[in-house]
Coordinates of C-alpha atoms in Angstrom, one line a residue:
M29 CA 0.0 0.0 0.0
L30 CA 2.8 2.4 0.8
T31 CA 4.3 2.0 -2.7
T32 CA 1.1 2.0 -4.7
A33 CA -0.8 5.1 -5.7
P34 CA -4.5 5.0 -4.7
R35 CA -6.9 3.6 -7.4
G36 CA -7.9 6.2 -9.9
T37 CA -4.8 8.3 -9.4
K38 CA -1.7 8.5 -11.6
D39 CA 1.8 9.9 -11.3
I40 CA 2.8 12.3 -14.0
L41 CA 6.4 11.4 -14.5
P42 CA 9.2 13.6 -15.8
R43 CA 9.1 12.0 -19.2
D44 CA 5.4 13.0 -19.5
V45 CA 5.5 16.5 -18.1
E46 CA 6.7 18.1 -21.3
A47 CA 3.4 17.0 -23.0
W48 CA 1.4 18.6 -20.2
R49 CA 3.4 21.8 -20.5
Y50 CA 2.8 21.9 -24.2
L51 CA -1.0 21.4 -23.6
E52 CA -1.1 24.1 -20.9
R53 CA 1.0 26.5 -22.9
T54 CA -1.4 26.2 -25.9
M55 CA -4.4 26.8 -23.7
R56 CA -2.8 29.8 -22.0
E57 CA -1.8 31.4 -25.3
I58 CA -5.3 31.1 -26.8
C59 CA -6.9 32.3 -23.6
A60 CA -4.7 35.4 -23.9
Q61 CA -5.9 36.0 -27.5
Y62 CA -9.5 36.0 -26.2
G63 CA -8.8 38.1 -23.1
Y64 CA -9.3 35.5 -20.4
Q65 CA -7.2 35.7 -17.2
E66 CA -6.2 32.8 -14.9
I67 CA -7.9 32.2 -11.6
R68 CA -6.6 29.6 -9.0
T69 CA -9.2 28.4 -6.4
P70 CA -8.7 26.1 -3.4
V71 CA -8.9 22.4 -4.1
F72 CA -11.6 22.0 -1.4
E73 CA -14.6 24.1 -0.5
H74 CA -17.6 24.0 1.9
T75 CA -19.8 21.1 0.8
E76 CA -22.8 23.3 0.7
L77 CA -21.3 25.2 -2.3
F78 CA -21.5 22.1 -4.5
L79 CA -24.9 21.0 -3.1
R80 CA -26.5 24.3 -4.1
G81 CA -24.3 25.0 -7.1
I82 CA -24.2 21.7 -8.9
G83 CA -27.5 20.3 -7.7
E84 CA -28.4 17.6 -5.1
T85 CA -30.0 15.3 -7.8
T86 CA -26.8 15.1 -10.0
D87 CA -24.6 12.0 -10.1
V88 CA -21.7 14.2 -9.0
V89 CA -23.3 15.1 -5.7
E90 CA -25.2 11.9 -5.1
K91 CA -22.4 9.4 -5.9
E92 CA -19.0 11.0 -6.7
M93 CA -17.9 13.7 -4.2
Y94 CA -15.0 13.2 -1.8
T95 CA -16.5 14.7 1.3
F96 CA -15.0 14.8 4.8
T97 CA -15.5 16.5 8.2
D98 CA -12.6 18.6 9.4
R99 CA -11.5 19.0 13.1
G100 CA -13.9 21.9 13.4
E101 CA -16.8 19.7 12.4
R102 CA -17.2 21.5 9.1
S103 CA -18.2 19.5 6.0
L104 CA -15.7 20.0 3.2
T105 CA -15.5 18.6 -0.3
L106 CA -12.6 18.2 -2.7
R107 CA -13.8 20.1 -5.7
P108 CA -15.5 17.8 -8.3
E109 CA -15.6 20.7 -10.8
N110 CA -14.5 24.3 -10.8
T111 CA -17.4 26.4 -12.0
A112 CA -19.0 26.6 -8.6
S113 CA -15.6 27.5 -7.0
A114 CA -14.9 30.2 -9.7
V115 CA -18.4 31.7 -9.1
R116 CA -17.9 31.6 -5.3
S117 CA -14.7 33.6 -5.8
Y118 CA -16.4 36.0 -8.2
V119 CA -19.0 36.8 -5.5
E120 CA -16.7 36.7 -2.4
N121 CA -14.1 39.0 -4.1
K122 CA -16.8 41.3 -5.5
M123 CA -15.6 40.9 -9.1
Y124 CA -19.1 41.9 -10.2
A125 CA -18.1 45.5 -9.4
D126 CA -15.7 45.5 -12.3
P127 CA -16.8 46.2 -15.9
A128 CA -18.4 43.2 -17.5
P129 CA -17.5 40.7 -18.7
T130 CA -15.3 39.0 -16.2
K131 CA -13.4 36.4 -18.3
L132 CA -11.6 33.7 -16.3
F133 CA -9.8 30.4 -17.0
Y134 CA -8.4 27.7 -14.8
I135 CA -6.2 24.7 -14.9
G136 CA -6.0 22.2 -12.1
P137 CA -6.9 18.9 -10.4
M138 CA -10.5 17.9 -9.7
F139 CA -11.8 14.8 -7.7
R140 CA -14.6 12.4 -8.3
Y141 CA -15.2 8.9 -7.0
D142 CA -16.0 7.2 -10.3
R143 CA -15.0 4.0 -12.1
P144 CA -11.6 4.7 -13.6
Q145 CA -11.5 4.3 -17.4
A146 CA -9.4 5.5 -20.3
G147 CA -8.6 9.2 -19.9
R148 CA -10.7 9.5 -16.7
Y149 CA -9.3 9.2 -13.1
R150 CA -10.5 9.9 -9.6
Q151 CA -8.0 12.7 -9.5
F152 CA -8.2 14.3 -12.9
H153 CA -7.3 17.6 -14.4
Q154 CA -9.5 20.2 -16.1
F155 CA -9.0 23.3 -18.1
G156 CA -12.0 25.5 -18.0
V157 CA -13.2 28.9 -19.0
E158 CA -15.9 31.1 -17.4
A159 CA -17.4 34.4 -18.7
L160 CA -19.6 36.3 -16.3
G161 CA -21.8 39.3 -16.6
V162 CA -23.1 39.1 -20.2
E163 CA -26.5 38.1 -21.6
G164 CA -27.2 37.1 -25.1
P165 CA -25.7 34.5 -27.5
N166 CA -22.6 36.6 -28.5
I167 CA -20.5 35.5 -25.5
D168 CA -21.8 31.9 -25.9
A169 CA -20.4 31.8 -29.5
E170 CA -17.1 33.2 -28.3
I171 CA -16.7 30.6 -25.6
I172 CA -17.5 27.8 -28.1
L173 CA -15.1 29.2 -30.7
L174 CA -12.3 29.4 -28.0
A175 CA -12.8 25.7 -27.2
V176 CA -12.8 24.7 -30.8
Q177 CA -9.7 26.7 -31.6
I178 CA -7.7 25.1 -28.8
L179 CA -8.6 21.6 -30.0
Q180 CA -7.9 22.4 -33.6
T181 CA -4.6 24.1 -32.7
L182 CA -3.6 20.9 -31.0
G183 CA -4.2 19.2 -34.4
L184 CA -7.5 17.4 -33.7
Q185 CA -9.6 17.4 -36.9
D186 CA -12.5 14.9 -36.5
L187 CA -14.4 17.1 -34.0
K188 CA -18.2 17.1 -33.7
L189 CA -19.8 20.1 -32.0
K190 CA -23.2 19.4 -30.5
I191 CA -25.4 22.2 -29.2
N192 CA -28.8 22.5 -27.6
S193 CA -31.0 24.8 -25.6
V194 CA -32.1 23.5 -22.2
G195 CA -34.5 26.4 -21.7
C196 CA -35.0 28.5 -18.6
P197 CA -37.2 28.6 -15.5
K198 CA -40.0 30.0 -17.7
C199 CA -40.2 27.2 -20.2
R200 CA -38.9 24.2 -18.3
P201 CA -42.1 23.4 -16.3
L202 CA -44.1 22.6 -19.4
H203 CA -41.3 20.3 -20.7
R204 CA -41.1 18.7 -17.3
E205 CA -44.7 17.8 -17.4
K206 CA -44.4 16.4 -21.0
L207 CA -41.4 14.3 -20.0
Q208 CA -43.1 12.8 -17.0
E209 CA -46.2 12.0 -19.1
Y210 CA -44.0 10.3 -21.7
F211 CA -41.8 8.3 -19.3
R212 CA -44.5 7.3 -16.7
P213 CA -45.7 4.2 -18.5
H214 CA -42.1 2.9 -18.9
L215 CA -40.9 3.8 -15.4
G216 CA -40.9 0.2 -14.1
E217 CA -38.5 -1.0 -16.8
M218 CA -36.0 1.9 -16.4
C219 CA -32.9 1.9 -14.2
K220 CA -33.0 2.8 -10.5
D221 CA -31.3 6.1 -11.2
C222 CA -33.9 7.1 -13.7
Q223 CA -36.7 6.0 -11.3
S224 CA -35.1 8.3 -8.6
R225 CA -34.9 11.2 -11.0
F226 CA -38.4 10.9 -12.4
D227 CA -39.9 13.2 -9.7
R228 CA -36.9 15.2 -8.7
N229 CA -35.3 16.1 -12.0
P230 CA -36.9 14.4 -15.1
L231 CA -34.7 16.4 -17.5
R232 CA -31.8 14.1 -16.3
L233 CA -33.7 11.1 -17.8
L234 CA -32.4 12.3 -21.1
D235 CA -28.8 12.0 -19.8
C236 CA -28.9 8.4 -18.7
K237 CA -26.1 6.1 -20.0
N238 CA -28.2 2.9 -19.8
P239 CA -28.7 1.6 -23.4
H240 CA -32.4 0.7 -22.9
D241 CA -33.2 4.1 -21.3
Q242 CA -31.3 5.9 -24.1
E243 CA -33.6 4.2 -26.6
L244 CA -36.6 5.4 -24.7
A245 CA -35.1 8.9 -24.4
A246 CA -34.7 9.1 -28.2
G247 CA -38.5 9.4 -28.6
A248 CA -39.0 11.8 -25.6
P249 CA -40.7 15.2 -26.1
S250 CA -38.1 17.7 -27.3
L251 CA -37.5 20.8 -25.2
E252 CA -37.5 22.7 -28.5
E253 CA -41.3 22.4 -28.6
C254 CA -41.5 24.1 -25.2
L255 CA -39.0 26.9 -25.5
C256 CA -40.2 30.4 -24.7
E257 CA -39.6 33.2 -27.2
E258 CA -36.6 34.5 -25.3
C259 CA -34.9 31.1 -25.3
K260 CA -35.8 30.5 -29.0
A261 CA -34.3 33.8 -30.0
H262 CA -31.1 33.1 -28.0
F263 CA -30.6 29.7 -29.6
E264 CA -31.3 31.0 -33.1
G265 CA -28.8 33.9 -32.4
L266 CA -26.1 31.4 -31.3
Q267 CA -26.6 29.3 -34.5
E268 CA -26.4 32.4 -36.7
L269 CA -23.0 33.4 -35.1
L270 CA -21.5 29.9 -35.3
T271 CA -22.5 29.7 -39.0
A272 CA -21.0 33.1 -39.6
A273 CA -17.7 31.9 -38.0
G274 CA -17.7 28.9 -40.3
V275 CA -18.1 26.4 -37.5
D276 CA -19.9 23.1 -38.2
Y277 CA -22.4 22.0 -35.5
V278 CA -25.2 19.6 -34.9
V279 CA -28.3 20.4 -32.9
D280 CA -28.9 17.6 -30.4
H281 CA -32.2 18.1 -28.5
N282 CA -31.3 15.3 -26.0
L283 CA -28.0 17.0 -25.0
V284 CA -28.7 18.2 -21.4
R285 CA -25.3 17.9 -19.7
G286 CA -25.0 16.4 -16.2
L287 CA -25.2 19.5 -13.9
D288 CA -28.4 21.2 -12.7
Y289 CA -27.2 24.8 -13.2
Y290 CA -27.3 24.9 -17.0
T291 CA -29.8 27.2 -18.7
K292 CA -30.3 28.0 -22.4
T293 CA -27.1 27.0 -24.2
A294 CA -25.6 23.6 -23.6
F295 CA -22.8 22.2 -25.8
E296 CA -20.4 19.3 -26.1
I297 CA -17.4 18.7 -28.4
Q298 CA -16.7 15.1 -29.3
Y299 CA -13.6 13.5 -30.8
A300 CA -14.8 10.4 -32.6
P301 CA -11.5 8.4 -32.6
L302 CA -11.7 8.1 -28.8
G303 CA -14.7 5.7 -29.2
A304 CA -17.3 5.4 -26.5
Q305 CA -15.6 8.1 -24.3
S306 CA -15.5 10.6 -27.1
A307 CA -16.5 13.8 -25.2
V308 CA -13.4 16.1 -24.7
C309 CA -15.2 19.3 -23.8
G310 CA -18.6 20.3 -22.4
G311 CA -20.3 23.4 -21.0
G312 CA -23.1 25.8 -21.2
R313 CA -24.9 28.8 -19.8
Y314 CA -25.8 29.1 -16.1
D315 CA -27.7 32.3 -15.6
G316 CA -29.1 31.4 -12.2
L317 CA -26.0 30.0 -10.5
I318 CA -24.5 33.2 -9.1
E319 CA -27.8 34.2 -7.5
E320 CA -28.2 30.7 -6.2
I321 CA -25.1 30.8 -4.1
G322 CA -25.8 34.3 -2.7
G323 CA -24.5 36.7 -5.3
P324 CA -26.3 39.3 -7.4
A325 CA -28.3 38.1 -10.4
T326 CA -25.6 37.7 -13.0
P327 CA -25.5 35.7 -16.2
G328 CA -22.7 33.3 -16.9
I329 CA -21.4 30.7 -19.3
G330 CA -18.4 28.4 -19.4
F331 CA -17.0 25.0 -20.3
A332 CA -14.5 22.4 -19.0
M333 CA -12.1 20.3 -20.9
G334 CA -10.7 17.0 -19.5
M335 CA -6.9 17.3 -19.9
E336 CA -6.2 13.6 -19.6
R337 CA -8.8 12.9 -22.3
V338 CA -7.3 15.6 -24.6
L339 CA -3.8 14.2 -24.1
L340 CA -5.1 10.8 -24.9
A341 CA -6.5 12.1 -28.2
I342 CA -3.4 13.9 -29.4
E343 CA -1.1 11.1 -28.3
S344 CA -3.2 8.5 -30.2
Q345 CA -2.9 10.6 -33.3
N346 CA 0.8 11.2 -32.9
L347 CA 0.2 15.0 -32.7
L348 CA 2.6 15.8 -30.0
P349 CA 5.6 17.9 -31.2
H350 CA 9.2 16.8 -30.6
F351 CA 10.5 18.1 -27.3
D352 CA 14.2 19.0 -27.1
N353 CA 15.4 17.8 -23.7
S354 CA 19.1 18.1 -24.5
I355 CA 21.5 19.9 -22.2
D356 CA 24.1 22.5 -23.2
V357 CA 27.1 21.2 -21.3
F358 CA 28.3 18.1 -19.4
V359 CA 31.3 18.7 -17.3
V360 CA 33.6 15.7 -17.2
C361 CA 35.9 15.3 -14.2
P362 CA 37.9 12.0 -14.4
G363 CA 38.4 10.4 -11.1
S364 CA 37.0 13.3 -9.2
V365 CA 40.5 14.8 -8.8
N366 CA 39.2 18.2 -9.9
F367 CA 35.7 17.9 -8.6
T368 CA 35.7 21.3 -6.8
L369 CA 36.8 23.0 -10.0
A370 CA 34.1 21.1 -12.0
F371 CA 31.5 22.1 -9.5
K372 CA 32.6 25.7 -9.6
E373 CA 32.5 25.9 -13.4
A374 CA 29.2 24.2 -13.7
I375 CA 27.6 26.6 -11.3
A376 CA 29.1 29.6 -13.1
L377 CA 27.7 28.3 -16.4
R378 CA 24.2 27.8 -14.9
R379 CA 24.3 31.3 -13.6
E380 CA 24.7 32.4 -17.2
G381 CA 21.5 30.5 -18.1
L382 CA 23.0 27.3 -19.6
K383 CA 21.7 23.8 -18.9
V384 CA 24.6 22.0 -17.3
E385 CA 25.2 18.6 -15.6
F386 CA 28.2 16.9 -14.1
D387 CA 29.1 13.6 -12.5
F388 CA 28.4 13.1 -8.7
L389 CA 29.6 9.5 -8.5
G390 CA 33.3 9.7 -9.4
R391 CA 32.9 7.4 -12.4
S392 CA 35.4 6.8 -15.1
M393 CA 35.8 9.2 -18.0
K394 CA 34.3 6.6 -20.3
A395 CA 31.2 6.3 -18.1
Q396 CA 30.9 10.1 -17.8
M397 CA 31.0 10.4 -21.6
K398 CA 28.3 7.8 -21.9
Q399 CA 26.2 9.9 -19.5
A400 CA 26.8 13.0 -21.6
N401 CA 25.5 11.1 -24.6
R402 CA 22.4 9.9 -22.8
L403 CA 21.6 13.5 -21.8
A404 CA 22.2 14.6 -25.4
A405 CA 24.8 17.2 -24.3
K406 CA 25.8 19.7 -27.0
Y407 CA 29.2 20.2 -25.5
V408 CA 31.4 18.3 -23.1
L409 CA 33.9 20.2 -20.9
I410 CA 36.8 17.8 -19.8
L411 CA 38.8 18.8 -16.8
G412 CA 41.6 16.3 -17.1
E413 CA 44.4 16.4 -14.6
D414 CA 47.2 17.2 -17.1
E415 CA 45.2 20.0 -18.8
V416 CA 44.2 21.6 -15.5
A417 CA 47.8 21.6 -14.4
R418 CA 48.5 23.7 -17.5
G419 CA 45.5 26.0 -16.7
H420 CA 43.4 24.6 -19.5
A421 CA 40.3 22.4 -20.2
V422 CA 39.2 20.4 -23.2
L423 CA 36.0 21.5 -25.0
R424 CA 34.4 18.8 -27.2
N425 CA 31.6 19.6 -29.7
M426 CA 29.5 16.5 -29.5
A427 CA 27.9 17.1 -33.0
T428 CA 31.2 17.4 -34.8
S429 CA 33.5 15.5 -32.4
E430 CA 36.0 18.5 -32.6
Q431 CA 38.1 19.1 -29.5
T432 CA 40.0 22.2 -28.5
E433 CA 41.8 23.3 -25.4
I434 CA 40.6 26.5 -23.8
P435 CA 41.9 28.5 -20.8
I436 CA 40.1 27.8 -17.6
Q437 CA 39.5 31.5 -16.9
D438 CA 37.7 31.8 -20.3
I439 CA 35.4 28.7 -19.9
T440 CA 32.2 30.7 -19.1
S441 CA 32.6 33.3 -21.9
I442 CA 33.6 30.8 -24.6
L443 CA 30.9 28.3 -23.8
K444 CA 28.2 31.0 -23.6
T445 CA 29.2 32.1 -27.1
E446 CA 29.4 28.6 -28.4
V447 CA 26.0 27.6 -27.1
Q448 CA 24.4 30.8 -28.4
S449 CA 25.8 30.1 -31.9
H450 CA 24.6 26.5 -31.7
E451 CA 21.0 27.6 -31.2

C-alpha cells in the first residue's frame, strides 16, 4: 500500500510532463488572445457550495464527491468541478463591481469517485473557462469558438460540436410535465437512477447512460417544442453566429449535460477516434447559479475540458511535437580529482543561463562520456588532470567531435558564445 498510488490516481512522470506543459501552454496562449485571465481556487470548498451550485440530484453530488469533516466539524469537499468555485470567488471578491464581462480560465486537479477508465481518473485535471456578466448569445459563441480553436490548434480534426438549448425557468415546467407524461408508462422498466430522477429532475432522464433508457429517451418530447420566445431567439442567435464563423455543428435536443445549473445554451465537443468516451469538452450557460449561491443576479457561461482525455486524443494521433530535452554542457571530471573546480565551473555556467550537468559519483571518464551522450549534451567540458595543471580544459563539440583546449579562466565566456551560436 505504501508503494502503490490510490486507485484512480496517476503519477505524471518527468518524461510525461513536457506534453502537459505543451498542452497548458497552448491553452494559456489562446486564452490570452481572447482576453481570459487565470484564476486559482482552493482544491476543497464548503460542501454546501456544491450541493447548491451543482444540484443535489446530480450524479456528481449523489455518488461521486469526496466529502469529509474537518476538526472543526465543518463538512468540506474536494472540488469535483471548478465552475462553482470560480463563481464563489467571483462573489466573495466582488468581481461583479468590475466592468463586465469577467473572463476567467483555470487549470487544475478535480476529484470524483468514479469508475476509472481511459482518460478518466478519480483525481483528474480540467482546463476551463468562465465568462460572467453578459447576456445574449454573443459570448456563448465566443466561448465555443475558443474551445474549438484550442482543440484544432492541437491538431484534432475529427471534431463534432453538438449544441442545444435546455431552456430557462419560464419554459422548463411545461417540458417537465411532458417528460413525466412520456416516461411514466415505462418507469418500471427503467434503471434505478432514472426512477429516482423521475420526480426530482426528469430532465436528467435524457442524460442516462443505460442503453435501454437511451432508446426510450430518443423518442421523448423535445425541449425545442416548449422553449419560450426568449430562449428560441437566444438559440437562433447562437446558431447564426456559429454559422457566420464557419463552425460546423449539430443540434442535439437530447443534450442536457450532467449538472443542474445549466440554462439556455448547452454544448459538447466530441472526438470520434476516442470511441465510447469521445467527449473532450462540455459546457453551457448558467444564468441562475451566481444568485443561487448568494451573489447578485448575474448571467454566466463556461466550459470544462478534461486534460487527460485531450492528451489521450493527441497522443493517439501522434500529434505531440518533438520536445528538445538536451542539455548544453556536461562537465567531465575524471576520477573526481578536480571535482571542486568542476562544481565551480558548472555553477558559473548555470548562472549564465546554460543547462549544465556533471558527475556526482566519481565514475570513469568513459562512463561520464556515456552519460553526456544519454543527456544529449551539445558540449562536453573535460577537466583532465594534465590539462588543468596547465591552466586549460578540453572542450568537445558532440555534434562534430571536434576538440579544442581553452583557458580555464575563459570557460564561461567561450561556452556561452558557443551555445548561443549553436541555437
